[in-house]
Amino acid sequence: MSFDPSGCAPLSLTRGIADFPIGNIPLAEHHRRVAGDTGVNVNPCAWIEPADLAEFLTSGKSALVDGSRLPLAWNGDEPDPDSTLVAKASFFIRYPWDFLRANELYVSALASNSIHGEIHPSAVVEGILHLGLGTRILPGVYIEGNVVIGANCKIGPNCYIRGNTSIGDKCHIGQSVEIKNCLILSNTNVGHLSYIGDSVLGEKVNLGAGTTTSNLRHDGKNHRSTVGSNLIDTGRRKFGTIIGDHVHTGINTSIYPGRKLWPNTTTRPGDIVQKDILQ
């Protein structure tokens, strides 16, 4: 009961779907937490909302399915296609922007702070913050909305982080950077003068000063993104970029909405990314 991960490239080229972190927690661990000791089997490529699972457990049905009747979770060895409950908010992770959707749901649902790092007195936090051990929030940082930041990060000075964002361990978000509704993996640096919105950045990414993502079409329609030979409607009115592991951008790189950069690729100073960069 697994899904072809190729649709999630470039993120799936360097890790399995179940290993991908949502709010700094691997998807497989989310499955273990939501299923608990219920004995329910969860599809490794599914995002399961707790409310959906709670309804499923009391429904008497064999399987929790998506709108296409594909099983997200089930009781027993195999799901019974004649005994199903359609999920309201759970879904398959078919494409890379689905990780962003899962991250939004998880981070937005956080209800209390968890602070293990240091916050400078001049920093402002307006929302729920999970802050990892050894992380420093420097002067002039403004955090608005729910945000998760891992361990041993340097945030600031003078940057703006908006929900619903998660940032992995050992990251640097620096001077005059705005991060909005992003999923950023560990050891990634967005150091200077950048706007990154509605995007996913892989591990060990370094964005040159002035790297900017566009995330809104002029006509206000949903963004579309190329997967294989097909142009897929993302269902998102705001959508930035998907960047794989070990990508480096030159200074003042501008990225069109919905474009993807494969692992280990680079851009030159002043480049405008109009198409996916595969190599």
mmCIF file of C-alpha atoms in Angstrom:
data_model
loop_
_atom_site.group_PDB
_atom_site.id
_atom_site.type_symbol
_atom_site.label_atom_id
_atom_site.label_comp_id
_atom_site.label_asym_id
_atom_site.label_seq_id
_atom_site.Cartn_x
_atom_site.Cartn_y
_atom_site.Cartn_z
ATOM 1 C CA MET A 1 0.000 0.000 0.000
ATOM 2 C CA SER A 2 2.689 2.495 -1.014
ATOM 3 C CA PHE A 3 2.833 5.287 -3.547
ATOM 4 C CA ASP A 4 5.311 5.907 -6.345
ATOM 5 C CA PRO A 5 7.626 8.515 -4.796
ATOM 6 C CA SER A 6 8.893 9.861 -8.131
ATOM 7 C CA GLY A 7 6.174 12.528 -8.157
ATOM 8 C CA CYS A 8 7.799 14.066 -5.067
ATOM 9 C CA ALA A 9 11.111 14.798 -6.795
ATOM 10 C CA PRO A 10 13.430 16.499 -6.119
ATOM 11 C CA LEU A 11 12.735 15.966 -2.406
ATOM 12 C CA SER A 12 12.320 12.192 -2.764
ATOM 13 C CA LEU A 13 15.628 11.760 -4.615
ATOM 14 C CA THR A 14 17.661 11.842 -1.398
ATOM 15 C CA ARG A 15 15.306 10.326 1.205
ATOM 16 C CA GLY A 16 12.220 8.178 1.543
ATOM 17 C CA ILE A 17 8.803 9.765 1.924
ATOM 18 C CA ALA A 18 8.425 8.321 5.430
ATOM 19 C CA ASP A 19 11.750 9.885 6.472
ATOM 20 C CA PHE A 20 10.810 13.403 5.416
ATOM 21 C CA PRO A 21 10.466 15.782 8.394
ATOM 22 C CA ILE A 22 7.186 17.601 8.993
ATOM 23 C CA GLY A 23 7.655 20.201 11.717
ATOM 24 C CA ASN A 24 11.104 18.629 12.302
ATOM 25 C CA ILE A 25 9.534 15.214 13.004
ATOM 26 C CA PRO A 26 9.851 12.387 10.427
ATOM 27 C CA LEU A 27 6.588 11.451 8.757
ATOM 28 C CA ALA A 28 6.920 7.882 10.062
ATOM 29 C CA GLU A 29 7.097 9.214 13.631
ATOM 30 C CA HIS A 30 3.939 11.246 13.034
ATOM 31 C CA HIS A 31 2.295 7.968 11.986
ATOM 32 C CA ARG A 32 3.446 6.242 15.179
ATOM 33 C CA ARG A 33 2.162 9.096 17.321
ATOM 34 C CA VAL A 34 -1.235 9.404 15.678
ATOM 35 C CA ALA A 35 -1.883 5.643 15.536
ATOM 36 C CA GLY A 36 -0.516 4.949 19.019
ATOM 37 C CA ASP A 37 -1.524 1.514 20.274
ATOM 38 C CA THR A 38 -4.673 1.315 18.133
ATOM 39 C CA GLY A 39 -3.204 -1.352 15.836
ATOM 40 C CA VAL A 40 -4.192 0.689 12.769
ATOM 41 C CA ASN A 41 -1.935 0.378 9.721
ATOM 42 C CA VAL A 42 -0.998 3.703 8.124
ATOM 43 C CA ASN A 43 0.104 4.112 4.526
ATOM 44 C CA PRO A 44 3.721 5.361 4.646
ATOM 45 C CA CYS A 45 2.925 8.046 2.052
ATOM 46 C CA ALA A 46 -0.119 9.460 3.870
ATOM 47 C CA TRP A 47 -0.641 12.476 6.084
ATOM 48 C CA ILE A 48 -3.204 11.554 8.739
ATOM 49 C CA GLU A 49 -5.106 14.246 10.609
ATOM 50 C CA PRO A 50 -5.903 13.167 14.206
ATOM 51 C CA ALA A 51 -9.585 14.100 13.853
ATOM 52 C CA ASP A 52 -9.935 11.832 10.821
ATOM 53 C CA LEU A 53 -8.356 8.898 12.637
ATOM 54 C CA ALA A 54 -10.535 9.460 15.700
ATOM 55 C CA GLU A 55 -13.657 9.353 13.527
ATOM 56 C CA PHE A 56 -12.374 6.250 11.733
ATOM 57 C CA LEU A 57 -11.743 4.397 14.994
ATOM 58 C CA THR A 58 -15.373 4.837 16.050
ATOM 59 C CA SER A 59 -16.896 4.296 12.605
ATOM 60 C CA GLY A 60 -16.691 0.513 12.476
ATOM 61 C CA LYS A 61 -15.241 0.781 8.965
ATOM 62 C CA SER A 62 -12.306 -1.217 7.643
ATOM 63 C CA ALA A 63 -10.374 1.584 5.953
ATOM 64 C CA LEU A 64 -9.890 5.339 5.933
ATOM 65 C CA VAL A 65 -9.629 6.442 2.289
ATOM 66 C CA ASP A 66 -9.049 9.598 0.282
ATOM 67 C CA GLY A 67 -11.428 11.014 -2.300
ATOM 68 C CA SER A 68 -10.135 8.524 -4.883
ATOM 69 C CA ARG A 69 -10.948 5.642 -2.519
ATOM 70 C CA LEU A 70 -7.290 4.818 -1.989
ATOM 71 C CA PRO A 71 -6.517 3.573 1.539
ATOM 72 C CA LEU A 72 -4.797 5.959 3.920
ATOM 73 C CA ALA A 73 -5.155 3.731 7.000
ATOM 74 C CA TRP A 74 -6.856 0.417 7.713
ATOM 75 C CA ASN A 75 -7.515 -2.329 10.216
ATOM 76 C CA GLY A 76 -6.219 -5.852 9.662
ATOM 77 C CA ASP A 77 -3.888 -7.150 6.993
ATOM 78 C CA GLU A 78 -5.703 -5.628 4.012
ATOM 79 C CA PRO A 79 -8.293 -2.835 3.682
ATOM 80 C CA ASP A 80 -11.820 -3.872 2.730
ATOM 81 C CA PRO A 81 -12.892 -1.703 -0.257
ATOM 82 C CA ASP A 82 -16.544 -2.232 0.682
ATOM 83 C CA SER A 83 -16.140 -0.814 4.197
ATOM 84 C CA THR A 84 -14.559 2.636 3.986
ATOM 85 C CA LEU A 85 -14.715 6.098 5.513
ATOM 86 C CA VAL A 86 -13.681 9.074 3.352
ATOM 87 C CA ALA A 87 -11.200 11.331 5.158
ATOM 88 C CA LYS A 88 -12.039 15.004 5.532
ATOM 89 C CA ALA A 89 -8.504 16.414 5.858
ATOM 90 C CA SER A 90 -6.028 13.521 5.489
ATOM 91 C CA PHE A 91 -4.347 12.976 2.127
ATOM 92 C CA PHE A 92 -1.636 11.198 0.161
ATOM 93 C CA ILE A 93 1.708 12.905 -0.323
ATOM 94 C CA ARG A 94 1.855 12.631 -4.102
ATOM 95 C CA TYR A 95 3.817 15.770 -4.955
ATOM 96 C CA PRO A 96 6.489 17.867 -3.219
ATOM 97 C CA TRP A 97 4.067 20.666 -2.338
ATOM 98 C CA ASP A 98 2.058 18.146 -0.314
ATOM 99 C CA PHE A 99 4.871 18.212 2.268
ATOM 100 C CA LEU A 100 4.234 21.935 2.598
ATOM 101 C CA ARG A 101 0.517 21.276 3.084
ATOM 102 C CA ALA A 102 1.232 18.745 5.843
ATOM 103 C CA ASN A 103 3.632 21.158 7.518
ATOM 104 C CA GLU A 104 0.980 23.891 7.484
ATOM 105 C CA LEU A 105 -1.533 21.605 9.178
ATOM 106 C CA TYR A 106 0.908 20.417 11.839
ATOM 107 C CA VAL A 107 2.451 23.778 12.725
ATOM 108 C CA SER A 108 -0.857 25.661 12.707
ATOM 109 C CA ALA A 109 -2.279 23.166 15.236
ATOM 110 C CA LEU A 110 0.442 23.752 17.860
ATOM 111 C CA ALA A 111 -1.182 24.918 21.074
ATOM 112 C CA SER A 112 1.649 25.818 23.474
ATOM 113 C CA ASN A 113 5.209 27.106 23.477
ATOM 114 C CA SER A 114 8.253 24.879 23.911
ATOM 115 C CA ILE A 115 11.312 27.081 24.450
ATOM 116 C CA HIS A 116 14.743 25.494 24.934
ATOM 117 C CA GLY A 117 16.899 28.148 23.264
ATOM 118 C CA GLU A 118 17.712 31.809 23.911
ATOM 119 C CA ILE A 119 15.550 34.764 22.822
ATOM 120 C CA HIS A 120 17.079 38.252 22.908
ATOM 121 C CA PRO A 121 14.952 40.785 24.826
ATOM 122 C CA SER A 122 14.520 42.930 21.699
ATOM 123 C CA ALA A 123 13.087 40.041 19.656
ATOM 124 C CA VAL A 124 9.300 39.839 19.295
ATOM 125 C CA VAL A 125 7.349 36.572 19.257
ATOM 126 C CA GLU A 126 3.637 36.762 18.427
ATOM 127 C CA GLY A 127 2.432 33.190 18.107
ATOM 128 C CA ILE A 128 3.331 29.701 19.274
ATOM 129 C CA LEU A 129 7.062 28.965 19.127
ATOM 130 C CA HIS A 130 8.919 25.663 19.457
ATOM 131 C CA LEU A 131 12.601 26.530 19.873
ATOM 132 C CA GLY A 132 15.371 23.935 20.019
ATOM 133 C CA LEU A 133 18.274 23.630 22.443
ATOM 134 C CA GLY A 134 21.250 25.829 21.615
ATOM 135 C CA THR A 135 19.341 28.047 19.193
ATOM 136 C CA ARG A 136 19.746 31.819 19.518
ATOM 137 C CA ILE A 137 17.171 34.401 18.472
ATOM 138 C CA LEU A 138 19.181 37.595 17.953
ATOM 139 C CA PRO A 139 18.168 41.281 18.247
ATOM 140 C CA GLY A 140 15.523 42.640 15.910
ATOM 141 C CA VAL A 141 13.913 39.308 15.017
ATOM 142 C CA TYR A 142 10.131 39.348 14.581
ATOM 143 C CA ILE A 143 8.292 36.006 14.644
ATOM 144 C CA GLU A 144 4.617 36.151 13.680
ATOM 145 C CA GLY A 145 2.350 33.101 13.822
ATOM 146 C CA ASN A 146 3.253 29.527 14.708
ATOM 147 C CA VAL A 147 6.886 28.588 14.044
ATOM 148 C CA VAL A 148 9.085 25.558 14.780
ATOM 149 C CA ILE A 149 12.866 26.065 14.942
ATOM 150 C CA GLY A 150 15.283 23.209 15.606
ATOM 151 C CA ALA A 151 18.469 22.989 17.664
ATOM 152 C CA ASN A 152 21.678 25.002 17.308
ATOM 153 C CA CYS A 153 20.288 27.556 14.861
ATOM 154 C CA LYS A 154 21.211 31.213 14.494
ATOM 155 C CA ILE A 155 18.168 33.377 13.754
ATOM 156 C CA GLY A 156 18.808 37.032 12.920
ATOM 157 C CA PRO A 157 19.664 39.702 13.516
ATOM 158 C CA ASN A 158 16.786 41.684 12.027
ATOM 159 C CA CYS A 159 14.768 39.049 10.193
ATOM 160 C CA TYR A 160 11.047 38.308 9.858
ATOM 161 C CA ILE A 161 9.687 34.758 10.183
ATOM 162 C CA ARG A 162 5.997 34.141 9.535
ATOM 163 C CA GLY A 163 3.857 31.101 10.210
ATOM 164 C CA ASN A 164 3.382 28.356 9.448
ATOM 165 C CA THR A 165 7.114 27.744 9.156
ATOM 166 C CA SER A 166 9.406 24.976 10.360
ATOM 167 C CA ILE A 167 13.194 25.285 10.328
ATOM 168 C CA GLY A 168 15.493 22.320 10.953
ATOM 169 C CA ASP A 169 18.624 22.007 13.092
ATOM 170 C CA LYS A 170 21.805 24.034 12.519
ATOM 171 C CA CYS A 171 20.203 26.570 10.193
ATOM 172 C CA HIS A 172 20.989 30.256 9.763
ATOM 173 C CA ILE A 173 18.290 32.777 8.878
ATOM 174 C CA GLY A 174 20.051 36.114 8.698
ATOM 175 C CA GLN A 175 19.954 39.860 8.216
ATOM 176 C CA SER A 176 16.953 41.311 6.335
ATOM 177 C CA VAL A 177 15.524 37.889 5.450
ATOM 178 C CA GLU A 178 11.780 37.205 5.364
ATOM 179 C CA ILE A 179 10.594 33.594 5.623
ATOM 180 C CA LYS A 180 6.880 32.920 5.186
ATOM 181 C CA ASN A 181 5.068 29.569 5.425
ATOM 182 C CA CYS A 182 8.103 27.448 4.603
ATOM 183 C CA LEU A 183 9.505 24.026 5.383
ATOM 184 C CA ILE A 184 13.292 24.267 5.731
ATOM 185 C CA LEU A 185 15.453 21.233 6.450
ATOM 186 C CA SER A 186 18.600 21.075 8.579
ATOM 187 C CA ASN A 187 21.957 22.735 7.872
ATOM 188 C CA THR A 188 20.440 25.254 5.464
ATOM 189 C CA ASN A 189 21.439 28.915 5.260
ATOM 190 C CA VAL A 190 19.386 31.884 4.095
ATOM 191 C CA GLY A 191 21.846 34.492 5.211
ATOM 192 C CA HIS A 192 21.137 37.886 3.681
ATOM 193 C CA LEU A 193 18.496 40.054 2.015
ATOM 194 C CA SER A 194 16.132 37.310 0.810
ATOM 195 C CA TYR A 195 12.407 36.607 0.601
ATOM 196 C CA ILE A 196 11.422 32.921 0.672
ATOM 197 C CA GLY A 197 7.693 32.214 0.757
ATOM 198 C CA ASP A 198 5.506 29.099 0.534
ATOM 199 C CA SER A 199 8.541 26.968 -0.278
ATOM 200 C CA VAL A 200 10.426 23.827 0.712
ATOM 201 C CA LEU A 201 14.224 23.902 1.084
ATOM 202 C CA GLY A 202 16.182 20.660 1.442
ATOM 203 C CA GLU A 203 19.239 19.938 3.581
ATOM 204 C CA LYS A 204 22.529 21.828 3.243
ATOM 205 C CA VAL A 205 21.081 24.458 0.929
ATOM 206 C CA ASN A 206 22.842 27.818 0.735
ATOM 207 C CA LEU A 207 20.976 30.753 -0.771
ATOM 208 C CA GLY A 208 23.158 33.617 -1.959
ATOM 209 C CA ALA A 209 22.373 37.143 -0.810
ATOM 210 C CA GLY A 210 19.283 38.565 -2.482
ATOM 211 C CA THR A 211 17.812 35.215 -3.562
ATOM 212 C CA THR A 212 14.076 35.791 -3.947
ATOM 213 C CA THR A 213 11.111 33.530 -4.642
ATOM 214 C CA SER A 214 7.951 34.677 -6.366
ATOM 215 C CA ASN A 215 4.831 32.988 -5.014
ATOM 216 C CA LEU A 216 1.803 34.720 -6.570
ATOM 217 C CA ARG A 217 0.535 34.757 -10.155
ATOM 218 C CA HIS A 218 -0.551 38.128 -11.554
ATOM 219 C CA ASP A 219 -3.943 36.649 -12.480
ATOM 220 C CA GLY A 220 -4.463 35.125 -9.016
ATOM 221 C CA LYS A 221 -4.991 31.603 -10.381
ATOM 222 C CA ASN A 222 -3.552 28.423 -8.871
ATOM 223 C CA HIS A 223 0.060 27.679 -9.628
ATOM 224 C CA ARG A 224 0.936 24.759 -11.863
ATOM 225 C CA SER A 225 4.159 22.770 -11.705
ATOM 226 C CA THR A 226 5.751 20.256 -14.068
ATOM 227 C CA VAL A 227 5.887 16.637 -12.904
ATOM 228 C CA GLY A 228 7.418 14.367 -15.533
ATOM 229 C CA SER A 229 5.820 15.468 -18.788
ATOM 230 C CA ASN A 230 2.643 16.780 -17.143
ATOM 231 C CA LEU A 231 1.713 20.228 -15.886
ATOM 232 C CA ILE A 232 -0.040 19.684 -12.542
ATOM 233 C CA ASP A 233 -2.402 22.083 -10.791
ATOM 234 C CA THR A 234 -0.940 22.422 -7.296
ATOM 235 C CA GLY A 235 -4.197 23.689 -5.816
ATOM 236 C CA ARG A 236 -2.193 26.518 -4.295
ATOM 237 C CA ARG A 237 -2.757 30.201 -4.989
ATOM 238 C CA LYS A 238 0.550 30.957 -3.260
ATOM 239 C CA PHE A 239 3.475 28.669 -4.029
ATOM 240 C CA GLY A 240 7.172 29.442 -4.175
ATOM 241 C CA THR A 241 9.889 26.935 -4.951
ATOM 242 C CA ILE A 242 10.988 23.373 -4.158
ATOM 243 C CA ILE A 243 14.745 23.086 -3.639
ATOM 244 C CA GLY A 244 16.551 19.764 -3.215
ATOM 245 C CA ASP A 245 19.541 19.003 -0.989
ATOM 246 C CA HIS A 246 22.950 20.667 -1.473
ATOM 247 C CA VAL A 247 21.696 23.417 -3.796
ATOM 248 C CA HIS A 248 23.591 26.719 -3.952
ATOM 249 C CA THR A 249 22.185 29.881 -5.518
ATOM 250 C CA GLY A 250 24.202 32.860 -6.685
ATOM 251 C CA ILE A 251 23.498 36.324 -5.356
ATOM 252 C CA ASN A 252 20.330 38.014 -6.611
ATOM 253 C CA THR A 253 18.823 34.820 -8.008
ATOM 254 C CA SER A 254 15.101 35.198 -8.782
ATOM 255 C CA ILE A 255 12.914 32.082 -8.895
ATOM 256 C CA TYR A 256 9.581 31.867 -10.704
ATOM 257 C CA PRO A 257 6.660 30.305 -8.774
ATOM 258 C CA GLY A 258 6.480 26.517 -8.756
ATOM 259 C CA ARG A 259 9.985 25.940 -10.087
ATOM 260 C CA LYS A 260 12.103 23.129 -8.683
ATOM 261 C CA LEU A 261 15.857 22.777 -8.297
ATOM 262 C CA TRP A 262 17.301 19.252 -8.236
ATOM 263 C CA PRO A 263 19.925 18.212 -5.639
ATOM 264 C CA ASN A 264 23.456 19.582 -6.115
ATOM 265 C CA THR A 265 22.426 22.153 -8.726
ATOM 266 C CA THR A 266 23.520 25.777 -8.723
ATOM 267 C CA THR A 267 22.606 29.160 -10.159
ATOM 268 C CA ARG A 268 24.860 32.045 -11.157
ATOM 269 C CA PRO A 269 24.630 35.586 -9.809
ATOM 270 C CA GLY A 270 21.594 37.352 -11.232
ATOM 271 C CA ASP A 271 20.015 34.213 -12.716
ATOM 272 C CA ILE A 272 16.255 34.134 -13.294
ATOM 273 C CA VAL A 273 14.932 30.593 -12.816
ATOM 274 C CA GLN A 274 12.083 30.251 -15.321
ATOM 275 C CA LYS A 275 12.149 26.436 -15.634
ATOM 276 C CA ASP A 276 13.008 23.531 -13.338
ATOM 277 C CA ILE A 277 16.771 23.035 -12.997
ATOM 278 C CA LEU A 278 17.495 19.312 -13.282
ATOM 279 C CA GLN A 279 21.282 19.361 -13.567
#
